[in-house]
CSV table of C-alpha atoms and ligand atoms in Angstrom, one decimal:
chain,number,residue,atom,x,y,z
A,1,UNK,CA,0.3,-30.6,7.3
A,2,UNK,CA,-1.4,-26.8,7.1
A,3,UNK,CA,0.4,-24.4,5.4
A,4,UNK,CA,-0.5,-20.8,4.9
A,5,UNK,CA,1.1,-18.5,2.7
A,6,UNK,CA,1.6,-14.3,1.4
A,7,UNK,CA,3.6,-13.5,0.0
A,8,UNK,CA,4.6,-9.5,-2.1
A,9,UNK,CA,4.1,-7.8,1.4
A,10,UNK,CA,5.8,-5.0,-0.2
A,11,UNK,CA,6.7,-3.5,3.7
A,12,UNK,CA,7.6,0.1,3.7
A,13,UNK,CA,5.7,0.3,0.2
A,14,UNK,CA,4.7,4.8,-0.4
A,15,UNK,CA,1.8,4.4,-2.6
A,16,UNK,CA,1.4,8.2,-4.1
A,17,UNK,CA,3.8,10.2,-1.5
A,18,UNK,CA,2.4,8.7,1.9
A,19,UNK,CA,3.7,5.7,3.6
A,20,UNK,CA,2.0,2.7,4.3
A,21,UNK,CA,3.4,1.9,6.7
A,22,UNK,CA,0.6,1.5,10.0
A,23,UNK,CA,-1.9,0.4,6.8
A,24,UNK,CA,0.8,-3.0,7.0
A,25,UNK,CA,1.5,-2.8,10.6
A,26,UNK,CA,-2.8,-3.8,11.1
A,27,UNK,CA,-3.3,-6.0,8.1
A,28,UNK,CA,-0.2,-7.5,9.7
A,29,UNK,CA,-1.6,-7.9,13.9
A,30,UNK,CA,-4.6,-7.4,13.0
A,31,UNK,CA,-5.4,-10.5,10.0
A,32,UNK,CA,-2.4,-12.3,9.3
A,33,UNK,CA,-1.8,-13.2,13.3
A,34,UNK,CA,-4.7,-13.7,14.6
A,35,UNK,CA,-5.5,-16.0,11.6
A,36,UNK,CA,-2.4,-18.8,12.4
A,37,UNK,CA,-3.9,-18.9,16.4
A,38,UNK,CA,-7.3,-19.7,15.6
A,39,UNK,CA,-6.5,-21.9,12.0
A,40,UNK,CA,-3.4,-24.0,13.7
A,41,UNK,CA,-1.3,-22.8,10.8
A,42,UNK,CA,1.7,-25.7,11.3
A,43,UNK,CA,4.4,-24.3,8.3
A,44,UNK,CA,4.2,-19.9,6.8
A,45,UNK,CA,5.2,-18.9,3.8
A,46,UNK,CA,6.7,-15.4,2.7
A,47,UNK,CA,7.0,-15.4,-1.7
A,48,UNK,CA,9.0,-12.6,-1.4
A,49,UNK,CA,8.8,-8.9,-1.7
A,50,UNK,CA,9.1,-8.5,1.5
A,51,UNK,CA,10.3,-5.1,1.1
A,52,UNK,CA,9.9,-2.8,-0.8
A,53,UNK,CA,13.3,-1.7,-1.7
A,54,UNK,CA,16.7,-2.9,-1.0
A,55,UNK,CA,16.6,0.1,1.1
A,56,UNK,CA,13.9,0.0,3.6
A,57,UNK,CA,12.9,3.0,5.9
A,58,UNK,CA,14.0,1.4,10.0
A,59,UNK,CA,10.2,1.1,10.1
A,60,UNK,CA,9.1,-1.5,8.2
A,61,UNK,CA,12.2,-3.3,8.9
A,62,UNK,CA,11.1,-3.2,12.5
A,63,UNK,CA,7.1,-4.3,11.6
A,64,UNK,CA,9.5,-7.1,9.7
A,65,UNK,CA,11.5,-8.1,13.1
A,66,UNK,CA,8.2,-8.1,15.1
A,67,UNK,CA,5.6,-9.7,12.8
A,68,UNK,CA,9.0,-12.9,12.3
A,69,UNK,CA,9.6,-12.9,15.8
A,70,UNK,CA,6.0,-13.4,16.9
A,71,UNK,CA,6.0,-16.3,13.9
A,72,UNK,CA,8.7,-18.1,15.1
A,73,UNK,CA,9.8,-17.2,19.0
A,74,UNK,CA,6.2,-16.8,20.5
A,75,UNK,CA,3.2,-18.9,18.3
A,76,UNK,CA,6.3,-21.6,17.5
A,77,UNK,CA,5.3,-21.1,14.0
A,78,UNK,CA,8.7,-21.6,11.5
A,79,UNK,CA,7.9,-18.8,8.9
A,80,UNK,CA,9.9,-19.7,5.0
A,81,UNK,CA,11.0,-15.9,3.3
A,82,UNK,CA,12.4,-16.4,0.2
A,83,UNK,CA,13.8,-12.5,-1.7
A,84,UNK,CA,12.1,-11.2,-4.3
A,85,UNK,CA,13.2,-9.2,-6.9
A,86,UNK,CA,12.4,-5.7,-5.0
A,87,UNK,CA,14.9,-6.6,-2.0
A,88,UNK,CA,18.1,-6.7,-1.5
A,89,UNK,CA,19.3,-9.9,-1.3
A,90,UNK,CA,22.0,-10.2,0.7
A,91,UNK,CA,20.2,-7.8,2.8
A,92,UNK,CA,17.5,-9.8,3.4
A,93,UNK,CA,20.1,-12.7,4.9
A,94,UNK,CA,21.7,-11.0,7.3
A,95,UNK,CA,21.8,-14.1,10.2
A,96,UNK,CA,20.6,-16.3,8.1
A,97,UNK,CA,21.9,-19.4,9.1
A,98,UNK,CA,21.9,-18.7,12.6
A,99,UNK,CA,18.3,-18.1,13.0
A,100,UNK,CA,17.1,-21.3,11.1
A,101,UNK,CA,17.9,-22.5,14.2
A,102,UNK,CA,14.7,-20.4,15.9
A,103,UNK,CA,12.9,-21.6,13.4
A,104,UNK,CA,12.9,-18.4,10.8
A,105,UNK,CA,14.2,-19.4,6.9
A,106,UNK,CA,15.3,-17.0,5.1
A,107,UNK,CA,16.9,-17.5,1.5
A,108,UNK,CA,18.5,-15.3,-0.7
A,109,UNK,CA,22.2,-15.3,-1.0
A,110,UNK,CA,23.1,-17.3,-3.0
A,111,UNK,CA,25.9,-18.7,-1.4
A,112,UNK,CA,24.4,-19.0,1.8
A,113,UNK,CA,22.0,-21.8,0.1
A,114,UNK,CA,21.6,-24.6,1.9
A,115,UNK,CA,19.6,-27.4,-0.4
A,116,UNK,CA,16.0,-28.1,0.9
A,117,UNK,CA,14.2,-27.3,4.1
A,118,UNK,CA,13.0,-30.0,5.9
A,119,UNK,CA,9.8,-30.4,8.3
A,120,UNK,CA,8.0,-32.9,9.2
A,121,UNK,CA,4.2,-33.7,10.5
A,122,UNK,CA,2.4,-37.1,11.2
A,123,UNK,CA,3.3,-38.1,8.0
A,124,UNK,CA,7.0,-38.4,7.8
A,125,UNK,CA,8.7,-35.1,5.9
A,126,UNK,CA,8.4,-32.3,4.3
A,127,UNK,CA,10.3,-30.8,1.8
A,128,UNK,CA,10.0,-26.9,1.6
A,129,UNK,CA,12.5,-26.2,-2.0
A,130,UNK,CA,13.1,-22.4,-1.2
A,131,UNK,CA,14.7,-20.3,-4.9
A,132,UNK,CA,14.7,-16.6,-4.4
A,133,UNK,CA,14.7,-14.2,-6.7
A,134,UNK,CA,18.3,-14.1,-9.0
A,135,UNK,CA,19.5,-12.7,-11.7
A,136,UNK,CA,20.4,-15.2,-14.5
A,137,UNK,CA,24.0,-14.0,-14.3
A,138,UNK,CA,24.2,-14.5,-11.0
A,139,UNK,CA,22.6,-18.3,-11.1
A,140,UNK,CA,25.1,-18.6,-13.8
A,141,UNK,CA,28.0,-17.8,-11.6
A,142,UNK,CA,26.6,-18.4,-9.2
A,143,UNK,CA,26.7,-22.6,-10.1
A,144,UNK,CA,29.4,-22.5,-13.1
A,145,UNK,CA,27.0,-22.7,-14.7
A,146,UNK,CA,27.7,-21.1,-19.1
A,147,UNK,CA,25.1,-22.2,-20.7
A,148,UNK,CA,22.3,-20.4,-17.9
A,149,UNK,CA,21.4,-16.8,-19.8
A,150,UNK,CA,17.8,-16.3,-18.5
A,151,UNK,CA,15.3,-16.6,-16.1
A,152,UNK,CA,13.8,-20.0,-17.2
A,153,UNK,CA,17.8,-21.2,-17.6
A,154,UNK,CA,18.1,-20.4,-14.1
A,155,UNK,CA,15.1,-21.1,-12.1
A,156,UNK,CA,15.5,-24.8,-13.4
A,157,UNK,CA,19.3,-25.3,-12.7
A,158,UNK,CA,18.8,-23.1,-8.6
A,159,UNK,CA,15.5,-25.5,-8.3
A,160,UNK,CA,17.3,-28.7,-9.4
A,161,UNK,CA,20.3,-26.9,-6.9
A,162,UNK,CA,18.1,-27.0,-4.5
A,163,UNK,CA,15.7,-29.8,-4.7
A,164,UNK,CA,18.9,-32.0,-3.9
A,165,UNK,CA,18.1,-35.2,-1.7
A,166,UNK,CA,14.1,-34.4,-1.0
A,167,UNK,CA,13.7,-36.8,-5.2
A,168,UNK,CA,10.9,-39.0,-2.6
A,169,UNK,CA,9.2,-36.6,0.4
A,170,UNK,CA,6.7,-34.5,-0.6
A,171,UNK,CA,7.5,-31.0,-1.7
A,172,UNK,CA,6.3,-27.5,-1.7
A,173,UNK,CA,8.7,-24.9,-3.6
A,174,UNK,CA,8.8,-21.5,-3.3
A,175,UNK,CA,9.8,-19.2,-5.5
A,176,UNK,CA,9.4,-15.4,-6.6
A,177,UNK,CA,8.6,-15.4,-10.8
A,178,UNK,CA,6.3,-13.9,-13.6
A,179,UNK,CA,4.9,-17.9,-13.9
A,180,UNK,CA,3.4,-17.1,-18.2
A,181,UNK,CA,-0.7,-17.5,-18.6
A,182,UNK,CA,0.3,-15.0,-14.9
A,183,UNK,CA,-2.4,-11.7,-14.9
A,184,UNK,CA,-0.5,-8.1,-14.3
A,185,UNK,CA,-1.3,-4.9,-13.1
A,186,UNK,CA,0.4,-2.0,-12.7
A,187,UNK,CA,2.4,-2.2,-9.2
A,188,UNK,CA,5.2,-5.1,-10.2
A,189,UNK,CA,8.7,-4.3,-11.6
A,190,UNK,CA,9.3,-5.9,-14.7
A,191,UNK,CA,11.9,-9.3,-14.5
A,192,UNK,CA,13.8,-7.3,-17.2
A,193,UNK,CA,13.4,-4.9,-20.0
A,194,UNK,CA,14.0,-6.5,-22.8
A,195,UNK,CA,14.3,-10.7,-22.8
A,196,UNK,CA,12.1,-11.6,-20.9
A,197,UNK,CA,11.5,-12.5,-17.7
A,198,UNK,CA,8.3,-14.5,-18.7
A,199,UNK,CA,9.3,-18.9,-17.4
A,200,UNK,CA,7.3,-21.8,-17.4
A,201,UNK,CA,6.0,-23.6,-15.0
A,202,UNK,CA,5.4,-26.8,-15.9
A,203,UNK,CA,8.9,-26.7,-13.3
A,204,UNK,CA,7.2,-27.5,-10.1
A,205,UNK,CA,5.2,-30.5,-11.6
A,206,UNK,CA,7.1,-32.8,-9.0
A,207,UNK,CA,6.0,-30.1,-6.4
A,208,UNK,CA,2.8,-30.6,-4.5
A,209,UNK,CA,2.4,-27.0,-4.2
A,210,UNK,CA,4.0,-24.3,-6.1
A,211,UNK,CA,4.2,-21.2,-3.3
A,212,UNK,CA,4.4,-17.9,-6.1
A,213,UNK,CA,5.5,-14.2,-5.4
A,214,UNK,CA,5.7,-11.9,-7.5
A,215,UNK,CA,2.2,-11.0,-9.1
A,216,UNK,CA,-0.2,-9.7,-6.6
A,217,UNK,CA,-3.3,-10.7,-7.5
A,218,UNK,CA,-4.0,-13.9,-6.3
A,219,UNK,CA,-4.4,-16.2,-9.0
A,220,UNK,CA,-3.7,-19.9,-10.1
A,221,UNK,CA,-1.1,-20.6,-12.9
A,222,UNK,CA,-1.9,-23.5,-14.9
A,223,UNK,CA,-2.9,-25.9,-11.9
A,224,UNK,CA,-4.8,-24.9,-8.4
A,225,UNK,CA,-1.2,-26.0,-6.9
A,226,UNK,CA,0.9,-23.8,-9.0
A,227,UNK,CA,-0.3,-20.7,-6.9
A,228,UNK,CA,0.8,-17.0,-6.5
A,229,UNK,CA,-1.2,-15.3,-3.1
A,230,UNK,CA,-1.1,-12.3,-4.2
A,231,UNK,CA,-0.2,-8.8,-2.2
A,232,UNK,CA,-0.9,-7.8,1.7
A,233,UNK,CA,-2.3,-5.0,0.4
A,234,UNK,CA,-3.9,-3.2,-3.4
A,235,UNK,CA,-1.0,-2.1,-4.0
A,236,UNK,CA,-2.3,0.5,-7.4
A,237,UNK,CA,-5.1,1.4,-8.3
A,238,UNK,CA,-5.5,-1.7,-11.7
A,239,UNK,CA,-5.4,-3.6,-8.3
A,240,UNK,CA,-8.8,-1.9,-6.5
A,241,UNK,CA,-11.3,-4.6,-7.1
A,242,UNK,CA,-8.7,-7.5,-6.5
A,243,UNK,CA,-9.3,-9.4,-3.3
A,244,UNK,CA,-5.7,-9.0,-0.8
A,245,UNK,CA,-4.6,-11.7,1.1
A,246,UNK,CA,-3.0,-15.6,1.6
A,247,UNK,CA,-4.1,-19.1,0.7
A,248,UNK,CA,-4.5,-21.4,3.3
A,249,UNK,CA,-3.0,-25.1,2.0
A,250,UNK,CA,-3.4,-28.2,3.9
A,251,UNK,CA,-1.2,-30.7,2.1
A,252,UNK,CA,-3.0,-34.5,3.3
A,253,UNK,CA,-0.1,-37.6,4.6
A,254,UNK,CA,-0.6,-38.6,0.6
A,255,UNK,CA,0.2,-35.7,-0.8
A,256,UNK,CA,-3.1,-34.9,-1.9
A,257,UNK,CA,-3.0,-30.6,-1.3
A,258,UNK,CA,-6.2,-28.6,-1.4
A,259,UNK,CA,-6.0,-24.5,-0.5
A,260,UNK,CA,-8.7,-21.2,-0.6
A,261,UNK,CA,-8.4,-18.1,-0.5
A,262,UNK,CA,-8.2,-16.0,3.0
A,263,UNK,CA,-9.8,-12.4,2.5
A,264,UNK,CA,-7.6,-9.5,4.1
A,265,UNK,CA,-10.1,-6.4,5.0
A,266,UNK,CA,-7.4,-3.7,5.9
A,267,UNK,CA,-7.6,-0.4,7.7
A,268,UNK,CA,-8.9,1.0,4.5
A,269,UNK,CA,-9.7,0.2,1.5
A,270,UNK,CA,-8.3,1.2,-2.2
A,271,UNK,CA,-10.9,2.5,-4.5
A,272,UNK,CA,-11.5,4.3,-7.4
A,273,UNK,CA,-14.6,6.4,-7.5
A,274,UNK,CA,-16.8,7.1,-10.8
A,275,UNK,CA,-19.7,9.6,-11.6
A,276,UNK,CA,-19.7,12.8,-12.3
A,277,UNK,CA,-16.8,14.9,-9.4
A,278,UNK,CA,-20.5,17.3,-7.9
A,279,UNK,CA,-21.5,13.2,-7.4
A,280,UNK,CA,-18.8,11.9,-5.9
A,281,UNK,CA,-18.8,15.0,-3.5
A,282,UNK,CA,-22.4,14.6,-3.1
A,283,UNK,CA,-23.1,10.6,-2.1
A,284,UNK,CA,-23.8,8.5,1.2
A,285,UNK,CA,-19.9,7.4,2.2
A,286,UNK,CA,-19.1,6.1,5.2
A,287,UNK,CA,-15.4,5.1,4.3
A,288,UNK,CA,-14.1,7.8,3.4
A,289,UNK,CA,-10.4,7.8,4.7
A,290,UNK,CA,-10.1,4.9,2.1
A,291,UNK,CA,-7.1,5.9,-0.6
A,292,UNK,CA,-9.2,6.8,-3.4
A,293,UNK,CA,-9.3,7.7,-7.0
A,294,UNK,CA,-11.7,9.8,-8.5
A,295,UNK,CA,-12.3,9.4,-12.5
A,296,UNK,CA,-14.8,11.5,-12.8
A,297,UNK,CA,-17.1,12.2,-16.6
A,298,UNK,CA,-17.7,16.2,-16.1
A,299,UNK,CA,-16.4,17.1,-19.8
A,300,UNK,CA,-15.8,21.0,-18.3
A,301,UNK,CA,-13.1,21.4,-16.3
A,302,UNK,CA,-13.8,21.8,-12.2
A,303,UNK,CA,-12.0,24.2,-10.2
A,304,UNK,CA,-9.6,23.5,-7.5
A,305,UNK,CA,-11.1,19.6,-7.2
A,306,UNK,CA,-8.2,17.3,-5.5
A,307,UNK,CA,-8.4,20.5,-2.4
A,308,UNK,CA,-12.6,20.3,-2.9
A,309,UNK,CA,-11.3,15.7,-2.6
A,310,UNK,CA,-9.9,15.8,-0.1
A,311,UNK,CA,-12.4,17.7,2.2
A,312,UNK,CA,-14.5,14.6,2.2
A,313,UNK,CA,-12.3,12.6,1.1
A,314,UNK,CA,-8.3,12.9,3.5
A,315,UNK,CA,-6.9,10.0,1.5
A,316,UNK,CA,-7.1,10.6,-1.9
A,317,UNK,CA,-4.9,10.3,-4.7
A,318,UNK,CA,-5.6,11.6,-7.2
A,319,UNK,CA,-8.3,13.0,-10.0
A,320,UNK,CA,-9.1,12.2,-13.5
A,321,UNK,CA,-11.1,13.9,-16.2
A,322,UNK,CA,-10.3,11.5,-18.7
A,323,UNK,CA,-13.3,12.6,-20.5
A,324,UNK,CA,-12.8,16.4,-20.1
A,325,UNK,CA,-11.6,17.8,-23.5
A,326,UNK,CA,-8.9,19.6,-24.5
A,327,UNK,CA,-8.2,20.6,-27.6
A,328,UNK,CA,-5.4,19.1,-29.4
A,329,UNK,CA,-3.7,22.4,-30.0
A,330,UNK,CA,-3.5,23.6,-26.2
A,331,UNK,CA,0.2,24.7,-25.2
A,332,UNK,CA,1.1,25.3,-28.6
A,333,UNK,CA,-0.3,28.4,-29.8
A,334,UNK,CA,2.6,31.6,-30.5
A,335,UNK,CA,0.6,34.2,-29.4
A,336,UNK,CA,1.7,37.6,-28.3
A,337,UNK,CA,0.3,38.4,-25.0
A,338,UNK,CA,1.2,41.6,-24.4
A,339,UNK,CA,-0.9,43.0,-27.1
A,340,UNK,CA,-4.0,40.6,-25.9
A,341,UNK,CA,-6.5,41.8,-24.3
A,342,UNK,CA,-8.2,40.3,-20.9
A,343,UNK,CA,-11.8,38.6,-23.6
A,344,UNK,CA,-9.3,37.4,-26.2
A,345,UNK,CA,-7.1,35.9,-23.5
A,346,UNK,CA,-10.8,34.3,-22.7
A,347,UNK,CA,-11.4,33.5,-25.3
A,348,UNK,CA,-8.1,31.9,-26.5
A,349,UNK,CA,-8.4,29.4,-23.5
A,350,UNK,CA,-12.1,28.7,-23.6
A,351,UNK,CA,-11.1,27.2,-27.3
A,352,UNK,CA,-8.8,25.8,-25.9
A,353,UNK,CA,-10.7,24.0,-23.3
A,354,UNK,CA,-13.6,23.4,-26.0
A,355,UNK,CA,-12.6,23.6,-29.3
A,356,UNK,CA,-15.3,22.6,-31.0
A,357,UNK,CA,-17.8,24.6,-28.4
A,358,UNK,CA,-16.8,28.5,-29.3
A,359,UNK,CA,-17.8,30.9,-26.8
A,360,UNK,CA,-22.2,31.1,-27.6
A,361,UNK,CA,-23.7,35.4,-28.1
A,362,UNK,CA,-24.8,34.7,-24.2
A,363,UNK,CA,-21.6,33.5,-23.0
A,364,UNK,CA,-19.9,36.7,-26.0
A,365,UNK,CA,-22.3,39.4,-23.8
A,366,UNK,CA,-22.1,37.4,-19.8
A,367,UNK,CA,-17.8,37.6,-19.8
A,368,UNK,CA,-18.5,41.8,-21.6
A,369,UNK,CA,-20.9,42.3,-18.5
A,370,UNK,CA,-18.6,40.4,-16.1
A,371,UNK,CA,-15.1,42.4,-17.2
A,372,UNK,CA,-16.8,46.1,-17.9
A,373,UNK,CA,-18.1,44.8,-14.1
A,374,UNK,CA,-14.8,44.5,-13.0
A,375,UNK,CA,-13.2,47.3,-15.3
A,376,UNK,CA,-15.3,49.6,-12.6
A,377,UNK,CA,-13.9,48.3,-9.3
A,378,UNK,CA,-10.7,49.1,-10.7
A,379,UNK,CA,-9.8,51.4,-8.1
A,380,UNK,CA,-11.0,48.9,-5.2
A,381,UNK,CA,-7.9,47.4,-6.1
A,382,UNK,CA,-10.0,43.3,-8.1
A,383,UNK,CA,-7.5,44.3,-11.4
B,401,LIG,MN1,5.9,-7.8,-6.2
């Protein structure tokens, strides 16, 4: 059986104030859907974080509706989906019993879990054990097991509950967890504040393949058959160098698994530009529509930098100047502005911005001349 493992779509995600729904639509329609056909995919897995938030914008819901319909009703490929920590489990699993008859298997609400989903290939049954993201307290109540207090125990118990009856089958687990050993980025929301949110991936030992969601960088955990597919797109600048795509998994008749990562090419990339502001503005770039962060190495302030950057890169998201010299004392000066001349105000500003290098004589002379010139034009309305 040939399976495509994807995760962390985060439909309706906002990136520095812009919705990424159009970018998500592009990659899903232009890359993901054609891949299903071209590669002869027989089952699609989405390992949680379908949406970016529990109440997603209407456009995001419409997009998922359209994609899920294409996968199941048009391409006739079973589509297995779990809710992640960003999803509302109960909203996501609306109509799930009905949809399962159409090949769309959604596991969200614990109350609606039905045990493994059994698909078949020429060699027999393949069990898909769907483990939606759940808080330990919710699993404790659901299974009436007072010993469940952490993510590890909750996952083990939920996994046992959902695996019932498939002991002797080839089995694929779908789970949204932070497996210890995994590497995180800036766009995942922690699963627990205080206490540990990490789980030991030994719980997946019994499965031929484990399709994980939550960490946004594609990676394997321990062995190659336990993997994170990573997110659909880059959702933070910390992911700028990551590849984004899906994992193509071949599950052989004897249970052997081979897998390979397939990259998606987004319409607009997420990049960090480095160098001086001047270089960034002057250098040739044929992808100026990308989402960029300019990390400039200028030590002097760049006036109106963001507005100028956006003239070249309309989707510029941020401008950082980590080497810019700013006095430790800037901001906590206490002096009477009214009793201060313009020259004094300026040298105080210069001292705050460039503390280790006071204004030189030449600079001071230059300033005096400027002030003089401005004063002389005062009648003209400049000052
Ligand atoms: Mn996520």
